[in-house]
Short mmCIF file of C-alpha atoms and ligand atoms in Angstrom, two decimals:
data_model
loop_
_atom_site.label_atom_id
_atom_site.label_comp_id
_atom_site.label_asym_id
_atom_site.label_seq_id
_atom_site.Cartn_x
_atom_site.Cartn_y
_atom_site.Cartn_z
CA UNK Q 1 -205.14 110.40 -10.31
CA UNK Q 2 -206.54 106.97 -8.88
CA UNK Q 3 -207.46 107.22 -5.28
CA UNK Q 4 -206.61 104.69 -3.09
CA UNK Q 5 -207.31 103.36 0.26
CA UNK Q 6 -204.12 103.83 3.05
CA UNK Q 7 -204.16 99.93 4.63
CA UNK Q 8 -202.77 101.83 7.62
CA UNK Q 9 -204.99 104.75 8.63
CA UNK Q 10 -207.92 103.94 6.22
CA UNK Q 11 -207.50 107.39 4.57
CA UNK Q 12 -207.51 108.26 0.88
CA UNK Q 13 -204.36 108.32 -1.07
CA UNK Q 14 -204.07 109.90 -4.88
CA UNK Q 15 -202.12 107.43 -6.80
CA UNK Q 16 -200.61 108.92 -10.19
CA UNK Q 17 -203.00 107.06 -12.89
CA UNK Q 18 -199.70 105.20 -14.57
CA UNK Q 19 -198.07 104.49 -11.10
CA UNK Q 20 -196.63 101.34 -11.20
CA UNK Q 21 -196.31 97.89 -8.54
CA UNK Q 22 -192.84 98.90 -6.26
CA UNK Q 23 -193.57 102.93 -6.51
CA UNK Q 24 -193.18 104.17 -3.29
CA UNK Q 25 -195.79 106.58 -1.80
CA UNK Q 26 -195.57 108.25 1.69
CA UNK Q 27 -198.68 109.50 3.30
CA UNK Q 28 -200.00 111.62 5.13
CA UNK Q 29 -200.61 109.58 8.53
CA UNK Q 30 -196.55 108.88 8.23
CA UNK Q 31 -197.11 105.37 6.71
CA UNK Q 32 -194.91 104.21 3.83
CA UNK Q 33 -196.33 102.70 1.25
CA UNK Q 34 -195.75 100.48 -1.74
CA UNK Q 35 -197.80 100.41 -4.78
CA UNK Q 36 -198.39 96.61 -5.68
CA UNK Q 37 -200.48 94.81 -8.15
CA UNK Q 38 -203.75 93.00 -6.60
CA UNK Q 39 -206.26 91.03 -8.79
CA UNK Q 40 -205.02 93.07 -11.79
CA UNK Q 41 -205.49 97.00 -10.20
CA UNK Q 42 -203.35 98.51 -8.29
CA UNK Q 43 -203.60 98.61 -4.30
CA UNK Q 44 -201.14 100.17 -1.84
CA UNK Q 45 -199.49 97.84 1.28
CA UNK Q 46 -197.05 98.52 4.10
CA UNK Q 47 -193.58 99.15 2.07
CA UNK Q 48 -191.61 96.20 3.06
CA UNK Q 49 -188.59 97.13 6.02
CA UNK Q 50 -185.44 97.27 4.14
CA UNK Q 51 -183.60 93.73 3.52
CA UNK Q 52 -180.88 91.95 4.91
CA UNK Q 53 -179.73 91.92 1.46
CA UNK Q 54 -180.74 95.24 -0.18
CA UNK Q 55 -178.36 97.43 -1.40
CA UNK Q 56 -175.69 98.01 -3.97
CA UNK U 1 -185.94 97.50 -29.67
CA UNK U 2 -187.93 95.42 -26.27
CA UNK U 3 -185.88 96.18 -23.46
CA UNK U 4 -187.38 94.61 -19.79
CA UNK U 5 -186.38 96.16 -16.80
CA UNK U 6 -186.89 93.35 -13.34
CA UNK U 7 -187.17 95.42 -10.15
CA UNK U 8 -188.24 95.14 -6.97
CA UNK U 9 -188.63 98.76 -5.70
CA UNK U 10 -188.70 101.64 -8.20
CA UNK U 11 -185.96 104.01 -7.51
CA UNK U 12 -185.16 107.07 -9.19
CA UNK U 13 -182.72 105.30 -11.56
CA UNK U 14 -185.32 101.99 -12.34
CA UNK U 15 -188.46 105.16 -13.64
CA UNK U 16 -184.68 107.28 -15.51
CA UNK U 17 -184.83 104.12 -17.68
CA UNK U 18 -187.94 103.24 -18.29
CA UNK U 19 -188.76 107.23 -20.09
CA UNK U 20 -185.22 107.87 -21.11
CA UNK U 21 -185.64 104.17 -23.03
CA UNK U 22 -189.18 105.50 -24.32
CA UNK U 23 -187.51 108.64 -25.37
CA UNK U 24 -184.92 106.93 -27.52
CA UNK U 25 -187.52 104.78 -29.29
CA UNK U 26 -187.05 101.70 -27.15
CA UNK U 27 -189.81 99.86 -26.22
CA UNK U 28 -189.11 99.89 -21.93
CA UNK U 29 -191.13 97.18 -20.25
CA UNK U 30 -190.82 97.44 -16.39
CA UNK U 31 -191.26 93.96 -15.17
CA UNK U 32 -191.83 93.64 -11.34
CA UNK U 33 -190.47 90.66 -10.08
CA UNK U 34 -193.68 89.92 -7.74
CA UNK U 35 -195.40 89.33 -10.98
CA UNK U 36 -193.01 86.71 -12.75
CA UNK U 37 -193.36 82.88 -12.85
CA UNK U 38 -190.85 80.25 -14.21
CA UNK U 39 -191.78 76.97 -15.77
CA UNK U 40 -189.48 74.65 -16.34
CA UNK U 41 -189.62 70.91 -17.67
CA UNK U 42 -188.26 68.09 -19.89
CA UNK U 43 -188.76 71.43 -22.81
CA UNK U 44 -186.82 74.09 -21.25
CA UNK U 45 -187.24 77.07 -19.36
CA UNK U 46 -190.46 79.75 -20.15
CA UNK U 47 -192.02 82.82 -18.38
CA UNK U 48 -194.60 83.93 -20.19
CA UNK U 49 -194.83 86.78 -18.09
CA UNK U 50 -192.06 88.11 -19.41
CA UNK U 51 -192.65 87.69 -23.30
CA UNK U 52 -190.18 88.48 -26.21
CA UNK U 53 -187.10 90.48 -24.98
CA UNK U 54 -184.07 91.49 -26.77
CA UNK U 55 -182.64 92.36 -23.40
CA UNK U 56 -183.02 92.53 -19.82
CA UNK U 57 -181.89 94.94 -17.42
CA UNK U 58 -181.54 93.68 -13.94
CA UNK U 59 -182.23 96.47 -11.70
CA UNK U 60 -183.47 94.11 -8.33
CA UNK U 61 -182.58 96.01 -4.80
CA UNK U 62 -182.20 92.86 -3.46
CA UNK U 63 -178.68 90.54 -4.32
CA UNK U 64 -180.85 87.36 -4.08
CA UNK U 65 -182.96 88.38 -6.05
CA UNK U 66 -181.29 89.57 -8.56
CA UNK U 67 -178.56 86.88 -8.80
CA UNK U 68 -181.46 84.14 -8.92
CA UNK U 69 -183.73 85.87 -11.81
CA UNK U 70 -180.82 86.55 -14.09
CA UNK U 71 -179.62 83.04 -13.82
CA UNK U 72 -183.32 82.11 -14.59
CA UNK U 73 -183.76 84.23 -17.31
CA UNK U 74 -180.76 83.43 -18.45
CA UNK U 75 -181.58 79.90 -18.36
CA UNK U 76 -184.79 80.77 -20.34
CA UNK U 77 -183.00 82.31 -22.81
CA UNK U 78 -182.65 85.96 -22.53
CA UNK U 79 -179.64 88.21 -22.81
CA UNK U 80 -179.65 89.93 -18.74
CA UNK U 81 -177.54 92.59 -17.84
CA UNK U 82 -175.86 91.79 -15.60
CA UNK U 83 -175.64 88.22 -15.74
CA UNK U 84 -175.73 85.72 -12.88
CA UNK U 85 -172.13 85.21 -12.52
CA UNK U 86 -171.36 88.84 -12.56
CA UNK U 87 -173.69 89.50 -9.77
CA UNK U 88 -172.69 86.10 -7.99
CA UNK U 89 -168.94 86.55 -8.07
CA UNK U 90 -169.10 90.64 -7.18
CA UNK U 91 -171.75 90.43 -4.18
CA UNK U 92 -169.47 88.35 -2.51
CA UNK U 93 -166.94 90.04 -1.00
CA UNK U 94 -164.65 86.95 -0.42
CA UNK U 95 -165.10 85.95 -4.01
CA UNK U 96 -164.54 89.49 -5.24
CA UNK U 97 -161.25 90.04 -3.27
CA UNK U 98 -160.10 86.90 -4.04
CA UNK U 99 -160.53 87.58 -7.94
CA UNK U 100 -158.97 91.26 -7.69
CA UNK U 101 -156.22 89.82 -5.65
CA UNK U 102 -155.75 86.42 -8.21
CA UNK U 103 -155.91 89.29 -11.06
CA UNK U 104 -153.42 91.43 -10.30
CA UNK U 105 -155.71 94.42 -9.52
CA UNK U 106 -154.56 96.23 -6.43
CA UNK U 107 -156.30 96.09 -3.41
CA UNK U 108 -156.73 96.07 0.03
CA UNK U 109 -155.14 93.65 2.18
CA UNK U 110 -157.78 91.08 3.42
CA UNK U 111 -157.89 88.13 4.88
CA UNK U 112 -160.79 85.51 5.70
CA UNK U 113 -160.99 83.23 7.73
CA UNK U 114 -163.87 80.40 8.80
CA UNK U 115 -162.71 80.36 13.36
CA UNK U 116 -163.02 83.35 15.57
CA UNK U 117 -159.89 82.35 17.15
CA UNK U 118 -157.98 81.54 14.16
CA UNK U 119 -159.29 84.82 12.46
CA UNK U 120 -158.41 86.87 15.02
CA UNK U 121 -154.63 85.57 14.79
CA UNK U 122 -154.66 86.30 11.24
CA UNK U 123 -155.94 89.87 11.53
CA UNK U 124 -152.55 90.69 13.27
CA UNK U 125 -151.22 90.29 10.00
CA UNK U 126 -153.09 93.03 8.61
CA UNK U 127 -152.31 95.60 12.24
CA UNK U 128 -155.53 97.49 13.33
CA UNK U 129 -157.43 99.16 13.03
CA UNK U 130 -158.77 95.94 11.33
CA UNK U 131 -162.27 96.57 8.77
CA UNK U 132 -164.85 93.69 9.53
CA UNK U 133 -167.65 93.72 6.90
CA UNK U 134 -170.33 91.01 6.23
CA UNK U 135 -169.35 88.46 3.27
CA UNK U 136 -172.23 89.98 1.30
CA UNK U 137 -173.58 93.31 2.58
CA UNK U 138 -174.16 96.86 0.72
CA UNK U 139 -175.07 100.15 2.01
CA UNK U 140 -172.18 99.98 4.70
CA UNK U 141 -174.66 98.21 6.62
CA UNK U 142 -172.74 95.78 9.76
CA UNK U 143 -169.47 97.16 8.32
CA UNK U 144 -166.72 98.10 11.41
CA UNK U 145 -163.57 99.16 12.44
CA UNK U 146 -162.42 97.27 15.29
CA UNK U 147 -159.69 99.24 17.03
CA UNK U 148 -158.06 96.40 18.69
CA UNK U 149 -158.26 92.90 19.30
CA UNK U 150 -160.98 93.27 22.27
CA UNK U 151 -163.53 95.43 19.83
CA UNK U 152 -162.43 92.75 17.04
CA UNK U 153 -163.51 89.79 18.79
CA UNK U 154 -166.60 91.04 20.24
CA UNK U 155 -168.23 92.53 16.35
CA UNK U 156 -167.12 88.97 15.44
CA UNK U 157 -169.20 87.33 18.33
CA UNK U 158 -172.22 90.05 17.34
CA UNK U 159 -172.15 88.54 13.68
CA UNK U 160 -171.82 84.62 14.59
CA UNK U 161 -175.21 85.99 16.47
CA UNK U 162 -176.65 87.44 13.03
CA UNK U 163 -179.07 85.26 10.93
CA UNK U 164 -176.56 86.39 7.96
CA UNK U 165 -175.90 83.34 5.93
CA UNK U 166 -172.16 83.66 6.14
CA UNK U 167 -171.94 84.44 9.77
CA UNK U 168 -169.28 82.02 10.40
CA UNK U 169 -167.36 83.62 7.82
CA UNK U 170 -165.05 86.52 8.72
CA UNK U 171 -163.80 89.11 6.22
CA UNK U 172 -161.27 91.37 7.86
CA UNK U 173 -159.43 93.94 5.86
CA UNK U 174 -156.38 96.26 6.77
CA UNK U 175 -157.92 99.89 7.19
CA UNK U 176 -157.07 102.56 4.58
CA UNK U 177 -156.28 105.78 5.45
CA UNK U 178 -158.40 107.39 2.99
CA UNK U 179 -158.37 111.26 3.03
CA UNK U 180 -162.27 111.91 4.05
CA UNK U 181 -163.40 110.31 0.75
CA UNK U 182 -163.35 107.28 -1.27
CA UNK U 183 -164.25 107.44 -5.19
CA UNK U 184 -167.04 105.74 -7.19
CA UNK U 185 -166.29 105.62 -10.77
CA UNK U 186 -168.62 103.92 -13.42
CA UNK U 187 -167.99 101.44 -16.17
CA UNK U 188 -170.72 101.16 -18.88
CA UNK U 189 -170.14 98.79 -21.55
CA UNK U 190 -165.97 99.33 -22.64
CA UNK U 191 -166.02 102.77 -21.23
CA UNK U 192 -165.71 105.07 -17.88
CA UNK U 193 -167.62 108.20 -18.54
CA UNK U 194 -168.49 109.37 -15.07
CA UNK U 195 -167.50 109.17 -11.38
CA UNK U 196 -167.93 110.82 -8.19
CA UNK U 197 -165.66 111.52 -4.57
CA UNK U 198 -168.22 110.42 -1.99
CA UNK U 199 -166.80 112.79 1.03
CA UNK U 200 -167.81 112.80 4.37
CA UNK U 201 -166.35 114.11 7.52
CA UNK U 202 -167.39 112.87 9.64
CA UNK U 203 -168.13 108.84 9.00
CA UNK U 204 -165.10 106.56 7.59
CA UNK U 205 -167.93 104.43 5.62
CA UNK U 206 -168.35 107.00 2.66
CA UNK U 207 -171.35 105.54 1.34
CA UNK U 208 -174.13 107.55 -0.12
CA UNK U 209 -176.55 105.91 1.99
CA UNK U 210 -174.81 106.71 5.00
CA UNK U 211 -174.98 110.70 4.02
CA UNK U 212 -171.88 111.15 2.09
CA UNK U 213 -171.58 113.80 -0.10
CA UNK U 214 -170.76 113.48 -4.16
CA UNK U 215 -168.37 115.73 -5.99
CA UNK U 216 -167.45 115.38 -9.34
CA UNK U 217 -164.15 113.41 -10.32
CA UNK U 218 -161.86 113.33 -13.04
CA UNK U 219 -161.45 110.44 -14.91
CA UNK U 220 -158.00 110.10 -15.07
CA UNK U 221 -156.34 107.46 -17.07
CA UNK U 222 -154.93 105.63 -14.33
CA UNK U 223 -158.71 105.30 -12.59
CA UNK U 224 -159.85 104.46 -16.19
CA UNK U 225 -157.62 101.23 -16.48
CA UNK U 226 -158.58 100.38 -13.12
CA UNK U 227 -161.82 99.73 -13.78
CA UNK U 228 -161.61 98.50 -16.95
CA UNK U 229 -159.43 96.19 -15.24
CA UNK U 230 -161.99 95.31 -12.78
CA UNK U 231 -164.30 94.60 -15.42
CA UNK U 232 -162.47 92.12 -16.96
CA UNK U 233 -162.72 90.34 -13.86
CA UNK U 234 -166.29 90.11 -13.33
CA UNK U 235 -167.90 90.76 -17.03
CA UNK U 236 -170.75 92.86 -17.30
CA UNK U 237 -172.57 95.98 -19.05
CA UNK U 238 -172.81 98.43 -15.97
CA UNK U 239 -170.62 98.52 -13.19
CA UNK U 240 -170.21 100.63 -9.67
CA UNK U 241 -166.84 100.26 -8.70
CA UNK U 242 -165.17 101.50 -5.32
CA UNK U 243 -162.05 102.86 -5.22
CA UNK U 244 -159.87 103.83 -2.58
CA UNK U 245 -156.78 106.36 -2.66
CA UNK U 246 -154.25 104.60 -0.27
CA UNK U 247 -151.36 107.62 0.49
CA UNK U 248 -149.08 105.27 0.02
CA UNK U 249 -150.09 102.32 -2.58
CA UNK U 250 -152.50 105.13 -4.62
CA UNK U 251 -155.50 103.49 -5.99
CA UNK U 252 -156.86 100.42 -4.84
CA UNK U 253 -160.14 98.94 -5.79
CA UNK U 254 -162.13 97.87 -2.86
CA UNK U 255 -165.64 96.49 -4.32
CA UNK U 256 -167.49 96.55 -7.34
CA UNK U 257 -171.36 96.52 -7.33
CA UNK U 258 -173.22 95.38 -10.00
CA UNK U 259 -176.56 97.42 -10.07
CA UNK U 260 -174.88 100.15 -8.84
CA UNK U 261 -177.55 102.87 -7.77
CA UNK U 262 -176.48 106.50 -9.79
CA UNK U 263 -179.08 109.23 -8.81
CA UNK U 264 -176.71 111.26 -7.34
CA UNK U 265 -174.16 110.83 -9.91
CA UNK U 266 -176.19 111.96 -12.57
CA UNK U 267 -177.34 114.98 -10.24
CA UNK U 268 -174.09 116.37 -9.50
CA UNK U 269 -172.32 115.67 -13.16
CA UNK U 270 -174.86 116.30 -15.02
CA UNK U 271 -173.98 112.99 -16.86
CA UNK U 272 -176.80 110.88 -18.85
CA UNK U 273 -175.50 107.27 -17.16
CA UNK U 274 -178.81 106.00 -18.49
CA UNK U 275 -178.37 107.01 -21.77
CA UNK U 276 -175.27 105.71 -22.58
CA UNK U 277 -176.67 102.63 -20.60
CA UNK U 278 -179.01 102.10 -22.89
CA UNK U 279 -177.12 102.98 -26.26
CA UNK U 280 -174.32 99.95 -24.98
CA UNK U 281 -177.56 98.09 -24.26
CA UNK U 282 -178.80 98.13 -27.95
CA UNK U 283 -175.46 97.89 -29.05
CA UNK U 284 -175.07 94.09 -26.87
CA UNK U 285 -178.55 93.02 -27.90
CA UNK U 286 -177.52 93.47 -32.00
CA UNK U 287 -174.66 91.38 -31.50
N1 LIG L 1 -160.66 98.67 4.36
C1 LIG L 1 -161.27 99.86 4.46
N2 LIG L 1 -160.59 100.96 4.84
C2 LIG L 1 -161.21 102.16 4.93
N3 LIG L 1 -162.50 102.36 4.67
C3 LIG L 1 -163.23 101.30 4.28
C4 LIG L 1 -162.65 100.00 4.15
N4 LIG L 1 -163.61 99.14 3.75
C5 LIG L 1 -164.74 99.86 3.63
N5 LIG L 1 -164.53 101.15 3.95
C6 LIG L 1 -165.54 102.22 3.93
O1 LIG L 1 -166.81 101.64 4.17
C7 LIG L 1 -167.65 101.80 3.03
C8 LIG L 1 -168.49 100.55 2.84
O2 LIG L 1 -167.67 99.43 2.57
P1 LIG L 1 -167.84 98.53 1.29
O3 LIG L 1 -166.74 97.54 1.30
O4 LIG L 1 -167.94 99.39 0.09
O5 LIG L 1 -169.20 97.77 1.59
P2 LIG L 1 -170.69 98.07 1.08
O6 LIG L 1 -170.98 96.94 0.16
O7 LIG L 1 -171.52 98.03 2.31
O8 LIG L 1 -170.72 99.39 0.37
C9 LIG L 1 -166.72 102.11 1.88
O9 LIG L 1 -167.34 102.89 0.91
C10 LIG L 1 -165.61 102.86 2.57
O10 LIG L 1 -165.92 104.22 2.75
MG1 LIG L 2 -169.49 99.90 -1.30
ZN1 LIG L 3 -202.39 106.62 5.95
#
């Protein structure tokens, strides 16, 4: 498990250690989050609001 | 056996494919769109962060997204699926109809028009309720049943308000008394293995996303042509197509989405959709 820092409430999230960028985490403090790929390491930012154009 | 997957968002269905692929001895590479770059000059079109491929699944959540990068990829050489014009021609509703309609594939009366006023005449042609649904939409998301002309007029006014690029285009479509469900059924490569009812109650829109429930259907072989028939409309590997039971013209296929979403398919059938995705998948990328 990778721990990483919630860019909402500052907390610590685990992060399975093969999670991958556009896994979706929720935690704890509510906040939904989106694995993504930073400077070659994996970070966690606000999921994005769903599209206009999202969908089936 | 390389096999990319683009996405945007991993669903349930995007991390089915990437172990079910590893199971099978395919080499699975997820490739998250964020991460891709493509060159182009007087030599052609590269990404070299996607590498050798001997296919490409396009599994974007977003339409524009996934209509541009196959047509790029394509243009870069690799064999997507689904292609560009699959997903360009489908995820417009206009188009679609139009093709269904040009095809000979029953389906629901529609009509569009490019005037409030004049659309508005036109959807007395159709009688109300009249179905008004965004030129490309999913989910069920801005689709609505206006009652009468008053309720028509003013959901038309509300979407000439949208930031929707086709907000000045007006989709209207007779409304079909479907009994409480509407049917999904599945096309993967030449074949239609696995549908579902999609029932609800209690909301007219029976999509999944809007809380319907999925039952098991039989693939009967008058919903089997159907699709198949569909398909040879828009091309393709993998295919969601929408199907409505009209009590008096039967089936009629309503939309067809081209990456369809399948968790709860494969929950309630019990169905490997991403296996036999991936076996026509190998099978496309020997040919
Ligand atoms: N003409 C119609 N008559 C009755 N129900 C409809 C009609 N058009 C759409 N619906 C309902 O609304 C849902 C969403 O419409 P659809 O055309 O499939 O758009 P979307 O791309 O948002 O799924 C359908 O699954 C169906 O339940
Ligand atoms: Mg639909
Ligand atoms: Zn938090």
């Amino acid at each position: 498990m990778a721990q990483l820092k919630c860019p909402i409430c500052g907390g610590q999230v685990s992060v399975e250690d093969d999670a991958l960028p556009g896994e979706l985490v929720e935690h704890e403090c509510g906040a939904q989050l989106e694995v993504f790929k930073k400077n070659e390491t994996l970070s966690l930012r606000l999921a994005e609001e769903v599209g206009e154009d999202w969908g089936e | 056996m390389r096999i990319g997957v683009t996405y945007d968002i991993l669903r349930w269905e995007e991390r089915d494919i990437l172990e079910k692929g590893r199971r099978m001895g395919m080499e699975v590479i997820p490739i998250h769109l964020d991460e891709v770059i493509f060159s182009m000059d007087g030599n052609g079109v590269k990404s070299q962060t996607l590498g050798e491929m001997d296919s490409i699944i396009q599994r974007s959540i977003s339409h524009t997204r996934a209509y541009l990068t196959s047509a790029l990829m394509e243009s870069a050489g690799y064999m997507v699926f689904n292609g560009s014009s699959t997903i360009e021609r489908a995820g417009n509703k206009a188009i679609a109809s139009s093709l269904l309609s040009s095809r000979g594939v029953p389906t629901p009366k529609t009509v569009v028009g490019l005037q409030r006023e004049v659309a508005l005449k036109a959807a007395h042609t159709l009688g109300f309720p009249v179905v008004i649904k965004p030129v490309e939409g999913s989910w069920g998301r801005m689709t609505a049943k206006a009652e009468d002309e008053d309720s028509l007029w003013s959901f038309m006014e509300y979407q000439e308000g949208t930031s929707l690029k086709y907000r000045n285009v007006f989709y209207l479509q007779q409304f079909i008394r479907k009994p409480g469900r509407d049917i999904r059924v599945f096309v993967i490569g030449d074949e239609v293995p696995v549908g579902i009812y999609r029932i609800n109650d209690s909301n007219w829109r029976t999509n999944t996303a809007l809380g319907a429930k999925a039952e098991p259907v039989d693939i009967n072989s008058e919903l089997r042509d159907l699709a198949l028939k569909a398909r040879e409309v828009f091309g393709g590997i993998f295919l969601g197509i929408d199907v409505f039971e009209d009590p008096k013209e039967g089936y009629l296929v309503n939309e067809v989405n081209t990456v369809p979403e399948y968790k709860n398919t494969a929950r309630v059938t019990g169905y490997d959709i991403t296996g036999t995705l991936l076996t026509k998948l190998r099978e496309a990328s020997r040919k």
